[in-house]
Amino acid sequence: DSGVTQTPKHLITATGQRVTLRCSPRSGDLSVYWYQQSLDQGLQFLIQYYNGEERAKGNILERFSAQQFPDLHSELNLSSLELGDSALYFCASSVDIGGTAREAFFGQGTRLTVV
Amino acid sequence: AQSVTQLGSHVSVSEGALVLLRCNYSSSVPPYLFWYVQYPNQGLQLLLKYTSAATLVKGINGFEAEFKKSETSFHLTKPSAHMSDAAEYFCAVRDTDKLIFGTGTRLQVFP
């Protein structure tokens, strides 16, 4: 158990809908990362938050947004969903920000299926 | 930007054989490198990490990796494969505020 909790584990929704994925980082970790894993794109970095502030943005679509709350949990919001958004979404956390050797700890992921 | 390249999307070995999974990095500064493993329907678990303290890094489950600056490589090895090693393995590099992952190598172990 990595200590990173993601809910829900599975989500099935229709095209055009909006969903929210939730992540609770390990106790004491200030950084939260979101990744998307799909068969054709591999593991893609979406966005990172550190202590409530956005720190880095990757290949995140404009239809997607995220935030980190004062209690450090994070939510990834996906809207106007398309079939191609079906993927495994991972949250990871680490104790600090970049420039260090600190690893990130991953949650079990949320499998999103858009039908 | 830093990146990693994993050679071979699939590797098959017999149980008891040597496991070698290849990773090459591209970095303008001394990199922080990682190997993660993903078992079916699970998240990624850290196997080991390179922090410049030692070029040979030992990880969990008998895996180790050697950092070779001259070859810009960080290959993952295990002397004797076990059936339970069947999984997908990802090499990653720290790039400022995030981890950048390779495309992964799926390891199959045959009895």
PDB file of C-alpha atoms in Angstrom:
ATOM      1  CA  ASP A   1       0.000   0.000   0.000  1.00  0.00           C
ATOM      2  CA  SER A   2       1.590   3.273  -1.187  1.00  0.00           C
ATOM      3  CA  GLY A   3      -0.520   5.453   1.086  1.00  0.00           C
ATOM      4  CA  VAL A   4      -2.027   7.328  -1.873  1.00  0.00           C
ATOM      5  CA  THR A   5      -5.776   6.831  -2.141  1.00  0.00           C
ATOM      6  CA  GLN A   6      -7.762   7.331  -5.299  1.00  0.00           C
ATOM      7  CA  THR A   7     -11.516   7.195  -5.689  1.00  0.00           C
ATOM      8  CA  PRO A   8     -13.427   5.860  -7.443  1.00  0.00           C
ATOM      9  CA  LYS A   9     -11.558   2.803  -8.731  1.00  0.00           C
ATOM     10  CA  HIS A  10     -13.800   2.477 -11.760  1.00  0.00           C
ATOM     11  CA  LEU A  11     -15.992   4.957 -13.552  1.00  0.00           C
ATOM     12  CA  ILE A  12     -18.217   4.425 -16.569  1.00  0.00           C
ATOM     13  CA  THR A  13     -19.845   7.443 -18.112  1.00  0.00           C
ATOM     14  CA  ALA A  14     -21.263   8.688 -21.378  1.00  0.00           C
ATOM     15  CA  THR A  15     -19.717  11.018 -23.908  1.00  0.00           C
ATOM     16  CA  GLY A  16     -20.265  14.681 -23.137  1.00  0.00           C
ATOM     17  CA  GLN A  17     -20.459  14.115 -19.411  1.00  0.00           C
ATOM     18  CA  ARG A  18     -18.260  15.502 -16.630  1.00  0.00           C
ATOM     19  CA  VAL A  19     -16.538  13.483 -13.905  1.00  0.00           C
ATOM     20  CA  THR A  20     -14.372  14.218 -10.889  1.00  0.00           C
ATOM     21  CA  LEU A  21     -11.530  11.996  -9.771  1.00  0.00           C
ATOM     22  CA  ARG A  22     -10.269  12.328  -6.240  1.00  0.00           C
ATOM     23  CA  CYS A  23      -6.859  11.754  -4.724  1.00  0.00           C
ATOM     24  CA  SER A  24      -5.617  11.794  -1.146  1.00  0.00           C
ATOM     25  CA  PRO A  25      -1.809  11.965  -0.981  1.00  0.00           C
ATOM     26  CA  ARG A  26       0.407  10.202   1.525  1.00  0.00           C
ATOM     27  CA  SER A  27       0.470  11.825   4.922  1.00  0.00           C
ATOM     28  CA  GLY A  28       3.015  14.656   4.848  1.00  0.00           C
ATOM     29  CA  ASP A  29       3.357  14.828   1.057  1.00  0.00           C
ATOM     30  CA  LEU A  30       2.822  18.298  -0.355  1.00  0.00           C
ATOM     31  CA  SER A  31       3.136  17.507  -4.067  1.00  0.00           C
ATOM     32  CA  VAL A  32       0.413  15.818  -6.070  1.00  0.00           C
ATOM     33  CA  TYR A  33       0.802  14.698  -9.667  1.00  0.00           C
ATOM     34  CA  TRP A  34      -1.786  13.467 -12.142  1.00  0.00           C
ATOM     35  CA  TYR A  35      -0.923  11.055 -14.950  1.00  0.00           C
ATOM     36  CA  GLN A  36      -2.969   9.504 -17.715  1.00  0.00           C
ATOM     37  CA  GLN A  37      -2.125   5.996 -18.907  1.00  0.00           C
ATOM     38  CA  SER A  38      -3.533   4.768 -22.192  1.00  0.00           C
ATOM     39  CA  LEU A  39      -2.480   2.035 -24.581  1.00  0.00           C
ATOM     40  CA  ASP A  40      -1.493   4.398 -27.381  1.00  0.00           C
ATOM     41  CA  GLN A  41       0.002   7.274 -25.333  1.00  0.00           C
ATOM     42  CA  GLY A  42       1.661   5.463 -22.455  1.00  0.00           C
ATOM     43  CA  LEU A  43       2.079   7.326 -19.166  1.00  0.00           C
ATOM     44  CA  GLN A  44       1.511  11.016 -19.783  1.00  0.00           C
ATOM     45  CA  PHE A  45       2.083  13.695 -17.171  1.00  0.00           C
ATOM     46  CA  LEU A  46      -0.943  15.957 -16.857  1.00  0.00           C
ATOM     47  CA  ILE A  47      -0.409  18.407 -14.027  1.00  0.00           C
ATOM     48  CA  GLN A  48       1.309  18.923 -10.673  1.00  0.00           C
ATOM     49  CA  TYR A  49       0.287  20.821  -7.555  1.00  0.00           C
ATOM     50  CA  TYR A  50       2.462  21.740  -4.643  1.00  0.00           C
ATOM     51  CA  ASN A  51       0.860  22.860  -1.393  1.00  0.00           C
ATOM     52  CA  GLY A  52      -2.222  24.136  -3.174  1.00  0.00           C
ATOM     53  CA  GLU A  53      -0.524  25.855  -6.093  1.00  0.00           C
ATOM     54  CA  GLU A  54      -0.113  24.655  -9.656  1.00  0.00           C
ATOM     55  CA  ARG A  55       3.567  23.924 -10.299  1.00  0.00           C
ATOM     56  CA  ALA A  56       3.795  22.248 -13.668  1.00  0.00           C
ATOM     57  CA  LYS A  57       1.541  21.476 -16.587  1.00  0.00           C
ATOM     58  CA  GLY A  58       1.982  18.726 -19.094  1.00  0.00           C
ATOM     59  CA  ASN A  59      -0.226  17.374 -21.830  1.00  0.00           C
ATOM     60  CA  ILE A  60      -3.464  18.345 -20.164  1.00  0.00           C
ATOM     61  CA  LEU A  61      -6.423  19.175 -22.352  1.00  0.00           C
ATOM     62  CA  GLU A  62      -8.356  22.401 -21.804  1.00  0.00           C
ATOM     63  CA  ARG A  63     -11.404  20.277 -20.996  1.00  0.00           C
ATOM     64  CA  PHE A  64      -9.502  18.955 -17.980  1.00  0.00           C
ATOM     65  CA  SER A  65      -8.744  20.878 -14.818  1.00  0.00           C
ATOM     66  CA  ALA A  66      -7.424  20.108 -11.378  1.00  0.00           C
ATOM     67  CA  GLN A  67      -7.033  21.660  -7.980  1.00  0.00           C
ATOM     68  CA  GLN A  68      -5.441  20.922  -4.647  1.00  0.00           C
ATOM     69  CA  PHE A  69      -7.343  21.828  -1.533  1.00  0.00           C
ATOM     70  CA  PRO A  70      -6.050  23.140   1.830  1.00  0.00           C
ATOM     71  CA  ASP A  71      -6.148  19.611   3.274  1.00  0.00           C
ATOM     72  CA  LEU A  72      -3.862  18.658   0.325  1.00  0.00           C
ATOM     73  CA  HIS A  73      -6.262  16.294  -1.383  1.00  0.00           C
ATOM     74  CA  SER A  74      -6.632  16.874  -5.078  1.00  0.00           C
ATOM     75  CA  GLU A  75      -9.370  16.539  -7.660  1.00  0.00           C
ATOM     76  CA  LEU A  76      -9.078  16.103 -11.406  1.00  0.00           C
ATOM     77  CA  ASN A  77     -12.116  17.291 -13.322  1.00  0.00           C
ATOM     78  CA  LEU A  78     -12.744  15.946 -16.800  1.00  0.00           C
ATOM     79  CA  SER A  79     -15.516  17.535 -18.833  1.00  0.00           C
ATOM     80  CA  SER A  80     -17.133  17.139 -22.263  1.00  0.00           C
ATOM     81  CA  LEU A  81     -15.817  13.608 -22.218  1.00  0.00           C
ATOM     82  CA  GLU A  82     -14.905  11.858 -25.441  1.00  0.00           C
ATOM     83  CA  LEU A  83     -14.329   8.185 -26.182  1.00  0.00           C
ATOM     84  CA  GLY A  84     -10.607   8.883 -26.410  1.00  0.00           C
ATOM     85  CA  ASP A  85     -10.521  10.013 -22.780  1.00  0.00           C
ATOM     86  CA  SER A  86     -10.986   6.416 -21.682  1.00  0.00           C
ATOM     87  CA  ALA A  87      -7.832   5.592 -19.754  1.00  0.00           C
ATOM     88  CA  LEU A  88      -6.331   4.849 -16.391  1.00  0.00           C
ATOM     89  CA  TYR A  89      -5.768   8.030 -14.393  1.00  0.00           C
ATOM     90  CA  PHE A  90      -3.111   7.921 -11.714  1.00  0.00           C
ATOM     91  CA  CYS A  91      -2.423  10.244  -8.876  1.00  0.00           C
ATOM     92  CA  ALA A  92       1.002  10.307  -7.272  1.00  0.00           C
ATOM     93  CA  SER A  93       2.455  12.233  -4.380  1.00  0.00           C
ATOM     94  CA  SER A  94       5.872  13.155  -3.078  1.00  0.00           C
ATOM     95  CA  VAL A  95       7.126  15.055  -0.114  1.00  0.00           C
ATOM     96  CA  ASP A  96       8.579  17.940  -2.073  1.00  0.00           C
ATOM     97  CA  ILE A  97       8.895  19.512  -5.482  1.00  0.00           C
ATOM     98  CA  GLY A  98      11.325  18.886  -8.280  1.00  0.00           C
ATOM     99  CA  GLY A  99      15.077  19.076  -8.354  1.00  0.00           C
ATOM    100  CA  THR A 100      15.493  16.267  -5.881  1.00  0.00           C
ATOM    101  CA  ALA A 101      15.893  12.541  -5.909  1.00  0.00           C
ATOM    102  CA  ARG A 102      12.577  12.056  -4.196  1.00  0.00           C
ATOM    103  CA  GLU A 103      10.414   9.415  -5.777  1.00  0.00           C
ATOM    104  CA  ALA A 104       6.700   9.718  -6.303  1.00  0.00           C
ATOM    105  CA  PHE A 105       4.268   7.255  -4.755  1.00  0.00           C
ATOM    106  CA  PHE A 106       1.370   6.169  -6.907  1.00  0.00           C
ATOM    107  CA  GLY A 107      -2.211   5.354  -6.138  1.00  0.00           C
ATOM    108  CA  GLN A 108      -4.062   2.381  -7.616  1.00  0.00           C
ATOM    109  CA  GLY A 109      -5.600   4.535 -10.307  1.00  0.00           C
ATOM    110  CA  THR A 110      -9.095   5.290 -11.543  1.00  0.00           C
ATOM    111  CA  ARG A 111     -10.136   3.433 -14.653  1.00  0.00           C
ATOM    112  CA  LEU A 112     -12.372   5.704 -16.704  1.00  0.00           C
ATOM    113  CA  THR A 113     -14.471   4.239 -19.472  1.00  0.00           C
ATOM    114  CA  VAL A 114     -16.375   6.629 -21.710  1.00  0.00           C
ATOM    115  CA  VAL A 115     -19.171   4.991 -23.708  1.00  0.00           C
TER     116      VAL A 115
ATOM    117  CA  ALA B   1      13.925  18.625 -21.341  1.00  0.00           C
ATOM    118  CA  GLN B   2      15.010  15.305 -19.992  1.00  0.00           C
ATOM    119  CA  SER B   3      13.756  12.013 -21.349  1.00  0.00           C
ATOM    120  CA  VAL B   4      14.224   8.267 -21.177  1.00  0.00           C
ATOM    121  CA  THR B   5      14.027   5.637 -23.882  1.00  0.00           C
ATOM    122  CA  GLN B   6      13.232   2.018 -23.167  1.00  0.00           C
ATOM    123  CA  LEU B   7      14.427  -0.402 -25.811  1.00  0.00           C
ATOM    124  CA  GLY B   8      12.113  -3.340 -26.340  1.00  0.00           C
ATOM    125  CA  SER B   9       8.433  -3.113 -25.540  1.00  0.00           C
ATOM    126  CA  HIS B  10       8.331  -6.843 -24.762  1.00  0.00           C
ATOM    127  CA  VAL B  11      10.942  -9.090 -23.195  1.00  0.00           C
ATOM    128  CA  SER B  12      10.459 -12.811 -22.632  1.00  0.00           C
ATOM    129  CA  VAL B  13      12.670 -14.963 -20.441  1.00  0.00           C
ATOM    130  CA  SER B  14      12.537 -18.414 -18.916  1.00  0.00           C
ATOM    131  CA  GLU B  15      12.178 -18.810 -15.192  1.00  0.00           C
ATOM    132  CA  GLY B  16      15.670 -18.727 -13.672  1.00  0.00           C
ATOM    133  CA  ALA B  17      17.186 -16.801 -16.575  1.00  0.00           C
ATOM    134  CA  LEU B  18      18.797 -13.379 -16.427  1.00  0.00           C
ATOM    135  CA  VAL B  19      16.475 -10.405 -16.796  1.00  0.00           C
ATOM    136  CA  LEU B  20      17.822  -7.342 -18.630  1.00  0.00           C
ATOM    137  CA  LEU B  21      15.565  -4.374 -19.305  1.00  0.00           C
ATOM    138  CA  ARG B  22      17.162  -1.452 -21.104  1.00  0.00           C
ATOM    139  CA  CYS B  23      16.815   2.242 -20.401  1.00  0.00           C
ATOM    140  CA  ASN B  24      18.773   5.123 -21.877  1.00  0.00           C
ATOM    141  CA  TYR B  25      18.410   8.677 -20.679  1.00  0.00           C
ATOM    142  CA  SER B  26      18.875  12.075 -22.184  1.00  0.00           C
ATOM    143  CA  SER B  27      19.842  14.772 -19.751  1.00  0.00           C
ATOM    144  CA  SER B  28      21.987  17.882 -19.734  1.00  0.00           C
ATOM    145  CA  VAL B  29      22.501  17.637 -15.986  1.00  0.00           C
ATOM    146  CA  PRO B  30      23.166  14.704 -13.645  1.00  0.00           C
ATOM    147  CA  PRO B  31      19.851  12.895 -13.706  1.00  0.00           C
ATOM    148  CA  TYR B  32      17.715  11.376 -11.018  1.00  0.00           C
ATOM    149  CA  LEU B  33      16.563   8.047 -12.438  1.00  0.00           C
ATOM    150  CA  PHE B  34      13.963   5.565 -11.295  1.00  0.00           C
ATOM    151  CA  TRP B  35      12.588   2.153 -12.154  1.00  0.00           C
ATOM    152  CA  TYR B  36       8.956   1.393 -11.397  1.00  0.00           C
ATOM    153  CA  VAL B  37       6.983  -1.828 -11.795  1.00  0.00           C
ATOM    154  CA  GLN B  38       3.294  -2.123 -12.585  1.00  0.00           C
ATOM    155  CA  TYR B  39       1.482  -5.390 -11.944  1.00  0.00           C
ATOM    156  CA  PRO B  40      -1.840  -5.982 -13.725  1.00  0.00           C
ATOM    157  CA  ASN B  41      -4.610  -3.688 -12.526  1.00  0.00           C
ATOM    158  CA  GLN B  42      -2.348  -1.978 -10.028  1.00  0.00           C
ATOM    159  CA  GLY B  43      -0.508   1.281  -9.612  1.00  0.00           C
ATOM    160  CA  LEU B  44       3.197   1.829 -10.075  1.00  0.00           C
ATOM    161  CA  GLN B  45       5.571   0.658  -7.380  1.00  0.00           C
ATOM    162  CA  LEU B  46       9.101   1.940  -6.984  1.00  0.00           C
ATOM    163  CA  LEU B  47      11.772  -0.697  -7.575  1.00  0.00           C
ATOM    164  CA  LEU B  48      14.855   1.477  -7.144  1.00  0.00           C
ATOM    165  CA  LYS B  49      16.283   4.930  -7.730  1.00  0.00           C
ATOM    166  CA  TYR B  50      19.617   6.477  -8.692  1.00  0.00           C
ATOM    167  CA  THR B  51      20.651   9.479  -6.655  1.00  0.00           C
ATOM    168  CA  SER B  52      24.358   9.731  -7.613  1.00  0.00           C
ATOM    169  CA  ALA B  53      25.490   8.192  -4.324  1.00  0.00           C
ATOM    170  CA  ALA B  54      26.484   4.919  -6.010  1.00  0.00           C
ATOM    171  CA  THR B  55      26.440   3.771  -9.621  1.00  0.00           C
ATOM    172  CA  LEU B  56      25.134   0.296  -8.753  1.00  0.00           C
ATOM    173  CA  VAL B  57      21.743   0.548  -7.139  1.00  0.00           C
ATOM    174  CA  LYS B  58      19.999  -2.339  -5.446  1.00  0.00           C
ATOM    175  CA  GLY B  59      16.254  -2.413  -5.267  1.00  0.00           C
ATOM    176  CA  ILE B  60      13.448  -4.607  -4.083  1.00  0.00           C
ATOM    177  CA  ASN B  61      12.701  -8.166  -5.224  1.00  0.00           C
ATOM    178  CA  GLY B  62      16.333  -8.812  -6.215  1.00  0.00           C
ATOM    179  CA  PHE B  63      16.501  -6.172  -8.933  1.00  0.00           C
ATOM    180  CA  GLU B  64      19.420  -3.847  -9.451  1.00  0.00           C
ATOM    181  CA  ALA B  65      20.453  -1.205 -11.953  1.00  0.00           C
ATOM    182  CA  GLU B  66      23.772   0.287 -12.959  1.00  0.00           C
ATOM    183  CA  PHE B  67      24.192   3.919 -13.908  1.00  0.00           C
ATOM    184  CA  LYS B  68      26.674   4.309 -16.763  1.00  0.00           C
ATOM    185  CA  LYS B  69      27.317   7.905 -17.652  1.00  0.00           C
ATOM    186  CA  SER B  70      29.494   7.039 -20.651  1.00  0.00           C
ATOM    187  CA  GLU B  71      26.624   5.059 -22.167  1.00  0.00           C
ATOM    188  CA  THR B  72      23.821   7.278 -20.764  1.00  0.00           C
ATOM    189  CA  SER B  73      22.196   4.076 -19.582  1.00  0.00           C
ATOM    190  CA  PHE B  74      20.417   2.786 -16.494  1.00  0.00           C
ATOM    191  CA  HIS B  75      19.583  -0.816 -17.339  1.00  0.00           C
ATOM    192  CA  LEU B  76      17.610  -2.971 -14.911  1.00  0.00           C
ATOM    193  CA  THR B  77      18.782  -6.506 -14.196  1.00  0.00           C
ATOM    194  CA  LYS B  78      17.888  -9.516 -12.091  1.00  0.00           C
ATOM    195  CA  PRO B  79      20.100 -12.617 -12.057  1.00  0.00           C
ATOM    196  CA  SER B  80      17.278 -15.134 -11.941  1.00  0.00           C
ATOM    197  CA  ALA B  81      13.738 -14.456 -13.127  1.00  0.00           C
ATOM    198  CA  HIS B  82      10.757 -15.643 -11.151  1.00  0.00           C
ATOM    199  CA  MET B  83       7.230 -16.145 -12.431  1.00  0.00           C
ATOM    200  CA  SER B  84       6.081 -13.358 -10.105  1.00  0.00           C
ATOM    201  CA  ASP B  85       8.323 -10.877 -11.957  1.00  0.00           C
ATOM    202  CA  ALA B  86       5.920 -10.832 -14.903  1.00  0.00           C
ATOM    203  CA  ALA B  87       4.765  -7.222 -15.088  1.00  0.00           C
ATOM    204  CA  GLU B  88       5.347  -3.961 -16.912  1.00  0.00           C
ATOM    205  CA  TYR B  89       8.478  -2.020 -16.024  1.00  0.00           C
ATOM    206  CA  PHE B  90       8.937   1.708 -16.464  1.00  0.00           C
ATOM    207  CA  CYS B  91      12.097   3.749 -16.419  1.00  0.00           C
ATOM    208  CA  ALA B  92      11.648   7.391 -15.362  1.00  0.00           C
ATOM    209  CA  VAL B  93      13.711  10.554 -14.996  1.00  0.00           C
ATOM    210  CA  ARG B  94      13.088  13.624 -12.864  1.00  0.00           C
ATOM    211  CA  ASP B  95      12.518  16.646 -15.072  1.00  0.00           C
ATOM    212  CA  THR B  96      12.271  19.709 -12.865  1.00  0.00           C
ATOM    213  CA  ASP B  97       8.897  19.282 -11.172  1.00  0.00           C
ATOM    214  CA  LYS B  98       7.774  15.961 -12.592  1.00  0.00           C
ATOM    215  CA  LEU B  99       8.707  12.409 -13.475  1.00  0.00           C
ATOM    216  CA  ILE B 100       8.949  11.604 -17.159  1.00  0.00           C
ATOM    217  CA  PHE B 101       8.350   7.957 -17.977  1.00  0.00           C
ATOM    218  CA  GLY B 102       9.528   5.730 -20.750  1.00  0.00           C
ATOM    219  CA  THR B 103       7.087   3.728 -22.817  1.00  0.00           C
ATOM    220  CA  GLY B 104       7.473   0.654 -20.647  1.00  0.00           C
ATOM    221  CA  THR B 105       8.696  -2.913 -21.156  1.00  0.00           C
ATOM    222  CA  ARG B 106       6.396  -5.833 -20.587  1.00  0.00           C
ATOM    223  CA  LEU B 107       8.276  -8.768 -19.056  1.00  0.00           C
ATOM    224  CA  GLN B 108       6.972 -12.267 -19.627  1.00  0.00           C
ATOM    225  CA  VAL B 109       8.417 -15.178 -17.681  1.00  0.00           C
ATOM    226  CA  PHE B 110       7.943 -18.692 -19.000  1.00  0.00           C
ATOM    227  CA  PRO B 111       8.192 -21.810 -16.835  1.00  0.00           C
TER     228      PRO B 111
END
